[in-house]
mmCIF file of N, CA and C and ligand atoms in Angstrom:
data_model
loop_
_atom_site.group_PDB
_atom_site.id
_atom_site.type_symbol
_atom_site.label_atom_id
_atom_site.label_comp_id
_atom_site.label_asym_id
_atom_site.label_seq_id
_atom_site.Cartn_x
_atom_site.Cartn_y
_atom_site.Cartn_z
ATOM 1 N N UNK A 1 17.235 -16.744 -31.012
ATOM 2 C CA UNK A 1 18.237 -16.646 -29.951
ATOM 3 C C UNK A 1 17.682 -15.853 -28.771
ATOM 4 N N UNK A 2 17.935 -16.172 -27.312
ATOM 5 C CA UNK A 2 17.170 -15.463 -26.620
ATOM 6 C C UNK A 2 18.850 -15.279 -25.375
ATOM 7 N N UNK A 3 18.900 -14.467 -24.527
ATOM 8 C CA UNK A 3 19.683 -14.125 -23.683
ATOM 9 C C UNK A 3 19.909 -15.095 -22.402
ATOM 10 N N UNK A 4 20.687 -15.228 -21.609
ATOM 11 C CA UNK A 4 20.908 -15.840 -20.548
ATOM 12 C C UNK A 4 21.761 -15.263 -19.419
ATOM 13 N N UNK A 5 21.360 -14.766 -18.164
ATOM 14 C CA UNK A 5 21.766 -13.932 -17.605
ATOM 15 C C UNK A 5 22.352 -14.696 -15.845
ATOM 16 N N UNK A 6 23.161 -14.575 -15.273
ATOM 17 C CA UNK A 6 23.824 -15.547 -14.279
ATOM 18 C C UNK A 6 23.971 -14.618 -13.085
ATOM 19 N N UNK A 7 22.497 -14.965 -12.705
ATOM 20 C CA UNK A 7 22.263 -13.808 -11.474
ATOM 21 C C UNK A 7 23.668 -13.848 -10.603
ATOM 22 N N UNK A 8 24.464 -14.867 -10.171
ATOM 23 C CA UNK A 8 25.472 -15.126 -9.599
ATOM 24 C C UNK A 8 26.994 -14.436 -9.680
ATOM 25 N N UNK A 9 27.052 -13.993 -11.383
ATOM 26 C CA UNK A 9 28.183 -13.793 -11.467
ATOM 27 C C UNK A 9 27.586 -12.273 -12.429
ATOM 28 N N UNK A 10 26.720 -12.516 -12.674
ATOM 29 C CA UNK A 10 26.351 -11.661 -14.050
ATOM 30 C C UNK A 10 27.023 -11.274 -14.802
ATOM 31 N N UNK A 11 27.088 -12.592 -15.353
ATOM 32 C CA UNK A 11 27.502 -13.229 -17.053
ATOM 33 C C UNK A 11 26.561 -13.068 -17.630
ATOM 34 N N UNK A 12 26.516 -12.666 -18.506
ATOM 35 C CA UNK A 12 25.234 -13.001 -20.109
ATOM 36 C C UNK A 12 25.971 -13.969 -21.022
ATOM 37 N N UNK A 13 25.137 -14.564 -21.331
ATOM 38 C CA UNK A 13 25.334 -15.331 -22.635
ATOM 39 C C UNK A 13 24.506 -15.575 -23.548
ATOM 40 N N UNK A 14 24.541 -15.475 -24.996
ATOM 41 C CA UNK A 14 23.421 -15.357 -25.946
ATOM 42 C C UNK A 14 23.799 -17.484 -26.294
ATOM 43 N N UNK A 15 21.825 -17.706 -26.678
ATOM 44 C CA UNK A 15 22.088 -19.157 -27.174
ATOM 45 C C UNK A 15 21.125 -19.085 -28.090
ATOM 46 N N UNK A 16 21.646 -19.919 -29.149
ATOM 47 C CA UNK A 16 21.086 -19.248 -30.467
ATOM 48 C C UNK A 16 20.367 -20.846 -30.674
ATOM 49 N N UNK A 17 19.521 -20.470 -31.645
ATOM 50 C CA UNK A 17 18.562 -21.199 -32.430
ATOM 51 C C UNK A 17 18.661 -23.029 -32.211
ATOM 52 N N UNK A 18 20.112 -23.085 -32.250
ATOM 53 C CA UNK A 18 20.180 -24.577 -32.663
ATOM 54 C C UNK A 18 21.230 -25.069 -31.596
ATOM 55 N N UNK A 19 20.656 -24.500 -30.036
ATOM 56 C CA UNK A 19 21.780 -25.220 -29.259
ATOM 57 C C UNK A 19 21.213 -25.112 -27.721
ATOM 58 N N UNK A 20 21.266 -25.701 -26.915
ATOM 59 C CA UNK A 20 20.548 -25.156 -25.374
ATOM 60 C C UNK A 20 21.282 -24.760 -24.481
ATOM 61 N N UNK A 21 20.586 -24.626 -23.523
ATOM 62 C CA UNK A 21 20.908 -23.779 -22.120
ATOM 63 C C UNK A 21 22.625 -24.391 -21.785
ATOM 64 N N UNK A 22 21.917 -25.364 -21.600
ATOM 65 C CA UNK A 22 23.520 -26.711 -21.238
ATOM 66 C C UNK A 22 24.714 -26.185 -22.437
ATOM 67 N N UNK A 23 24.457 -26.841 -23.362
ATOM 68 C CA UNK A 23 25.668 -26.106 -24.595
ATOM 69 C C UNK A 23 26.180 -25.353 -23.915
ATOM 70 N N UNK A 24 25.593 -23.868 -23.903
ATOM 71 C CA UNK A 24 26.027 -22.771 -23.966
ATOM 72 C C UNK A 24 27.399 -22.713 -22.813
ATOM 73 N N UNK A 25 26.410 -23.451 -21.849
ATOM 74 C CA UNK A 25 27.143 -23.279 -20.217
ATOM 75 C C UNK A 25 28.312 -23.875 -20.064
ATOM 76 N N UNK A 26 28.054 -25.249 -20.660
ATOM 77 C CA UNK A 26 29.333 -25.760 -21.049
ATOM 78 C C UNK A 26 30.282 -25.658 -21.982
ATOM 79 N N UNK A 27 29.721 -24.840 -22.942
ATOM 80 C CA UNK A 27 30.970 -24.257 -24.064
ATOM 81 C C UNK A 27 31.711 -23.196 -23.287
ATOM 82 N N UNK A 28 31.112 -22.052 -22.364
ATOM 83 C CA UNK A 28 31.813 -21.158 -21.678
ATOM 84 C C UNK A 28 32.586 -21.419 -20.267
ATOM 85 N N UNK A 29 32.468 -22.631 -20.218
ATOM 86 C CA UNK A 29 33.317 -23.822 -18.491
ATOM 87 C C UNK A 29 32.613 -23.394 -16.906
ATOM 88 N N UNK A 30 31.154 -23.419 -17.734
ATOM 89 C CA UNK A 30 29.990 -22.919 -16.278
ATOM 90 C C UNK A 30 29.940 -24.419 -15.968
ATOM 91 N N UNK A 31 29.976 -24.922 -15.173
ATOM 92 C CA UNK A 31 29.712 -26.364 -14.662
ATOM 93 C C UNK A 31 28.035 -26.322 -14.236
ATOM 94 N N UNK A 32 27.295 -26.863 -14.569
ATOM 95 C CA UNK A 32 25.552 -27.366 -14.374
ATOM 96 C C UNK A 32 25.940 -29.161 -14.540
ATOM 97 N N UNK A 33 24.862 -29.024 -13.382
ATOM 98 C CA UNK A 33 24.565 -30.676 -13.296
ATOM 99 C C UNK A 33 23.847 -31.037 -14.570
ATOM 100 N N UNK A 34 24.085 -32.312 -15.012
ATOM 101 C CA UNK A 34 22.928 -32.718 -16.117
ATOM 102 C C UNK A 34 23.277 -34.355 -16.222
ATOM 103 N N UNK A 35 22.206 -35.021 -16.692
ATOM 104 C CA UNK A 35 22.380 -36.579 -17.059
ATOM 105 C C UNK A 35 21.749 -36.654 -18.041
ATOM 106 N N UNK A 36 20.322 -36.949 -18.598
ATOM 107 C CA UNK A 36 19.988 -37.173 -19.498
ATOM 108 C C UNK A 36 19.856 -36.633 -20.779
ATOM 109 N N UNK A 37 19.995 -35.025 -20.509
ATOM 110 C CA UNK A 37 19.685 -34.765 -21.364
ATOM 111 C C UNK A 37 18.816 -34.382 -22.543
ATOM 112 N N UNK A 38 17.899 -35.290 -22.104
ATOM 113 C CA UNK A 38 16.191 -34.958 -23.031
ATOM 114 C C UNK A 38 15.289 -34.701 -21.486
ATOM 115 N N UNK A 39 15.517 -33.702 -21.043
ATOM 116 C CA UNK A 39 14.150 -32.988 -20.312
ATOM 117 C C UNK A 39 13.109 -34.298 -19.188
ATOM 118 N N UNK A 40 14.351 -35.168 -18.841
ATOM 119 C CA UNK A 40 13.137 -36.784 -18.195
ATOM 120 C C UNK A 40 14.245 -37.076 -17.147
ATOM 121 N N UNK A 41 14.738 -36.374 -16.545
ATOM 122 C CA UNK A 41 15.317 -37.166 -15.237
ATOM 123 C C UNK A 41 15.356 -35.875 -14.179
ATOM 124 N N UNK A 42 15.884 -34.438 -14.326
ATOM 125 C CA UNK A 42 15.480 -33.415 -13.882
ATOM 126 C C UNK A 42 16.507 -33.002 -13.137
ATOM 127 N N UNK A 43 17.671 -33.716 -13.594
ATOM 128 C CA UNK A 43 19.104 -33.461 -12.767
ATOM 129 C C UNK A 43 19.313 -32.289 -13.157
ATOM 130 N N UNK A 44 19.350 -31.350 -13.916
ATOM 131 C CA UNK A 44 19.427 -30.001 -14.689
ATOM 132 C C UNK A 44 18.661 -28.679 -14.554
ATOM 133 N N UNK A 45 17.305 -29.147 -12.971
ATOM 134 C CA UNK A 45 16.556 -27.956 -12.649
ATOM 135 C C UNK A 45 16.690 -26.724 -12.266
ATOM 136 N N UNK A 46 16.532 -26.240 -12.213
ATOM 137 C CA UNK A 46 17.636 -24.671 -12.067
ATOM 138 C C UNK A 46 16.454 -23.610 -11.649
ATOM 139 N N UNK A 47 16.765 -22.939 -11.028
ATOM 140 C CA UNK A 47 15.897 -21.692 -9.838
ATOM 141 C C UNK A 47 15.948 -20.646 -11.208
ATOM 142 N N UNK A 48 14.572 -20.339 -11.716
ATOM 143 C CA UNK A 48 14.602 -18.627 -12.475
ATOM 144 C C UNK A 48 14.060 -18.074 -11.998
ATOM 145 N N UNK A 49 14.936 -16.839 -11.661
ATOM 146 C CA UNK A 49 14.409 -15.470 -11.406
ATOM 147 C C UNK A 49 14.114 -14.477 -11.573
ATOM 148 N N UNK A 50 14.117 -14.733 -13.656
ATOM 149 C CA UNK A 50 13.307 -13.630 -14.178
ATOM 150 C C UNK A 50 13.119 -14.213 -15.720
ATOM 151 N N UNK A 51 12.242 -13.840 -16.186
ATOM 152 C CA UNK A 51 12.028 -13.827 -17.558
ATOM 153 C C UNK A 51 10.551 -15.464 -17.922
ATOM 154 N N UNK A 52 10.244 -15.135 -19.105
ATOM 155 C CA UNK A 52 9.468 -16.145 -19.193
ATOM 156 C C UNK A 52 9.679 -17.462 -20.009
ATOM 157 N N UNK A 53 9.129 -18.624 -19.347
ATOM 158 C CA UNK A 53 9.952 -19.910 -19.670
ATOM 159 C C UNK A 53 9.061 -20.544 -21.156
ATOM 160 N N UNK A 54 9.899 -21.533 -22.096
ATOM 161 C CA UNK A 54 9.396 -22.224 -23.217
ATOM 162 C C UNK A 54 9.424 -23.874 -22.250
ATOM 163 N N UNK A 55 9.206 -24.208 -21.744
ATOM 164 C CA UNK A 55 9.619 -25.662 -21.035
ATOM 165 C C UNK A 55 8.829 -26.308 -22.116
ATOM 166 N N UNK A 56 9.946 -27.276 -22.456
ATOM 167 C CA UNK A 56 9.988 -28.174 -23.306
ATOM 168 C C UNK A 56 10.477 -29.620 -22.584
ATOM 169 N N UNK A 57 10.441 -29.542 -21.034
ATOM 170 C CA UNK A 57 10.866 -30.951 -20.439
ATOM 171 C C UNK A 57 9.585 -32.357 -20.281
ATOM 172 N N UNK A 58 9.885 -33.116 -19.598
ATOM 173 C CA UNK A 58 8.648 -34.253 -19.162
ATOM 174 C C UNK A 58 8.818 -34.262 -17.724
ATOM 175 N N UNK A 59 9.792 -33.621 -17.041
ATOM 176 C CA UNK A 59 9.856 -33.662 -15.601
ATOM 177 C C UNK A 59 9.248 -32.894 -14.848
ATOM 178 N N UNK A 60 9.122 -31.710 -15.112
ATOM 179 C CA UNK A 60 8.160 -30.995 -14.159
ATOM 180 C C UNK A 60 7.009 -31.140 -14.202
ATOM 181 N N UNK A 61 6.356 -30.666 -12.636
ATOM 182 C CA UNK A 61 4.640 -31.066 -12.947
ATOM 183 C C UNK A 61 4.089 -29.893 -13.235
ATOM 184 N N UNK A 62 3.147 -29.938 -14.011
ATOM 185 C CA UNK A 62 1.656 -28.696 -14.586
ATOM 186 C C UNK A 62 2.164 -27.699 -13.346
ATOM 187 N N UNK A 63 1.795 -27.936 -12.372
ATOM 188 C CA UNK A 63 2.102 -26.886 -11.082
ATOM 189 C C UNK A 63 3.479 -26.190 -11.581
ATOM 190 N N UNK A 64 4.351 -27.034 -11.348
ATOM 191 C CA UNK A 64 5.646 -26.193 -11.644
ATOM 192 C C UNK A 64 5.902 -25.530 -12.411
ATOM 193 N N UNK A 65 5.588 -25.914 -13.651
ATOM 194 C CA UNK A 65 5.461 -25.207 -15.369
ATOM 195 C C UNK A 65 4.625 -24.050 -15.167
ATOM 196 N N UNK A 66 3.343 -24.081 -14.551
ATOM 197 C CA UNK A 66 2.931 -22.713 -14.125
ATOM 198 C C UNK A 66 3.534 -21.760 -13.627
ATOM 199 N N UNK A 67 4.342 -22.083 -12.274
ATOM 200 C CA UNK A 67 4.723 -21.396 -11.256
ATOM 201 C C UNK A 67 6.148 -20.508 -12.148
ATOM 202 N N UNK A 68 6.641 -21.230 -12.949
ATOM 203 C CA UNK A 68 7.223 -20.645 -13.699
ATOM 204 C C UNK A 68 9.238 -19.940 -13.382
ATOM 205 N N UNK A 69 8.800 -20.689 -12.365
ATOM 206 C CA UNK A 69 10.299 -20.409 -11.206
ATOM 207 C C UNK A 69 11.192 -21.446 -11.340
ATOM 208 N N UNK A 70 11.080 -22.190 -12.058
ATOM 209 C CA UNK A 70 12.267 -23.622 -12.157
ATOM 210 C C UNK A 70 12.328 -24.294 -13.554
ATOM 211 N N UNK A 71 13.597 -24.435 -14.248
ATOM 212 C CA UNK A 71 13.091 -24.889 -15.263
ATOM 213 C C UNK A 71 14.187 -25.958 -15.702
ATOM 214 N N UNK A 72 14.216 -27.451 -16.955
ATOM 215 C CA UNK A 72 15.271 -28.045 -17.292
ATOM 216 C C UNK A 72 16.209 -27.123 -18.573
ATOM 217 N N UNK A 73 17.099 -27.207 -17.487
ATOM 218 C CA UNK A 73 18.271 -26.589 -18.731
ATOM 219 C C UNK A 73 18.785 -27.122 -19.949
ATOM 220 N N UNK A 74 18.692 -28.235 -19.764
ATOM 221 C CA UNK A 74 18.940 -29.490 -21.584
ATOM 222 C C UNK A 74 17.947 -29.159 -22.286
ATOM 223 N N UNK A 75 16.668 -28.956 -21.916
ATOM 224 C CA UNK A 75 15.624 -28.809 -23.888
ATOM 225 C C UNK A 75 14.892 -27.399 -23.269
ATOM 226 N N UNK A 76 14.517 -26.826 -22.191
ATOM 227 C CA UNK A 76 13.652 -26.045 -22.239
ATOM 228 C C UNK A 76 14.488 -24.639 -22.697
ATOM 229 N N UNK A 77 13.577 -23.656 -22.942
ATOM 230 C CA UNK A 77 13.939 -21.799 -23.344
ATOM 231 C C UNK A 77 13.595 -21.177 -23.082
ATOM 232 N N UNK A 78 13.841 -19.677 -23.228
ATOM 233 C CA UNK A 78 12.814 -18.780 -23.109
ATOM 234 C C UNK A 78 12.287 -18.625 -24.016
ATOM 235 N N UNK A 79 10.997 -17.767 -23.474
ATOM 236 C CA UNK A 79 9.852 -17.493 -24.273
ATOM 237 C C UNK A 79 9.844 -16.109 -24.317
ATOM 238 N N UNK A 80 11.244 -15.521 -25.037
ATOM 239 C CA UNK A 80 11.236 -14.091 -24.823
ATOM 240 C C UNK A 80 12.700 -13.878 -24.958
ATOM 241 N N UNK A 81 12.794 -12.607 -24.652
ATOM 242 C CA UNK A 81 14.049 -12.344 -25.037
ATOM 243 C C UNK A 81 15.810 -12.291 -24.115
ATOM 244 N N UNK A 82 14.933 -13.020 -22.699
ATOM 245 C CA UNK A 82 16.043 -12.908 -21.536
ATOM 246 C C UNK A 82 15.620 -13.870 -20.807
ATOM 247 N N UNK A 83 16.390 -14.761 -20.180
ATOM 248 C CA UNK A 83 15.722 -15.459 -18.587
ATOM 249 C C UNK A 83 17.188 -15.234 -17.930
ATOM 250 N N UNK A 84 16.574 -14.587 -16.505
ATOM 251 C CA UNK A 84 17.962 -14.844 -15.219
ATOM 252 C C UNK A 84 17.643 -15.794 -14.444
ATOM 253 N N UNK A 85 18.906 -16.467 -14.687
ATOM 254 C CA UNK A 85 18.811 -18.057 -13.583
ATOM 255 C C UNK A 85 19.656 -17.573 -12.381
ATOM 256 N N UNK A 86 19.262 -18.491 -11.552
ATOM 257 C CA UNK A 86 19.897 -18.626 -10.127
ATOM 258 C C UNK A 86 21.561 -19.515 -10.322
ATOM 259 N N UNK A 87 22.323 -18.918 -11.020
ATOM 260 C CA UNK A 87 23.329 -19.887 -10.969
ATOM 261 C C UNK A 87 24.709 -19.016 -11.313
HETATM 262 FE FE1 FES B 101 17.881 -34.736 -17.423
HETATM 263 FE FE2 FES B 101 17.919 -32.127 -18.028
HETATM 264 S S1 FES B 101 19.594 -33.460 -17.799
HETATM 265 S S2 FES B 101 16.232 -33.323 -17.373
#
C-alpha cells in the first residue's frame, strides 16, 4: 500500500495492494478522467509533484517515464511510500 496525497485539496488517501490510483479516487467521489483503463490511451495522465513513480502504462514515452513528472492513474504506482499529484 503506498499513500496518495491531493496537492489541491490535501486529501490523503491510502491504496492498497489490490486496487489503483483510479479505484481509490473514485471510491472517495474525486472525479479523474479515464477510458481505458489498461495504461494505452493516456486519458488518465496526471501532473506529479512529488514522490517516486512504478509506471506500469504503454503510453508514455522512455523520456517521460524518466522525467518522472506525469504518470497513468489506471495501472501505474508508487515506488515508495507517497506520491503528490497535481489534482
Ligand atoms: Fe487509458 Fe489510463 S485510462 S491510460
Amino acid at each position: 500500500a503506498f499513500e496518495v496525497e491531493l496537492a489541491r485539496t490535501g486529501v490523503s488517501l491510502q491504496v492498497g495492494a489490490d486496487e489503483t490510483i483510479l479505484d481509490v479516487l473514485d471510491a472517495n467521489g474525486i472525479d479523474a478522467a479515464f477510458s481505458c483503463e489498461q495504461g494505452v490511451c493516456g486519458t488518465c495522465v496526471t501532473d506529479v509533484i512529488a514522490g517516486t513513480l512504478d509506471h506500469r502504462d504503454s503510453f508514455l514515452s522512455d523520456k517521460q517515464r524518466a522525467a518522472g513528472k506525469q504518470m497513468c492513474l489506471c495501472v501505474s504506482r508508487a515506488n515508495g511510500d507517497k506520491l503528490v499529484l497535481d489534482l
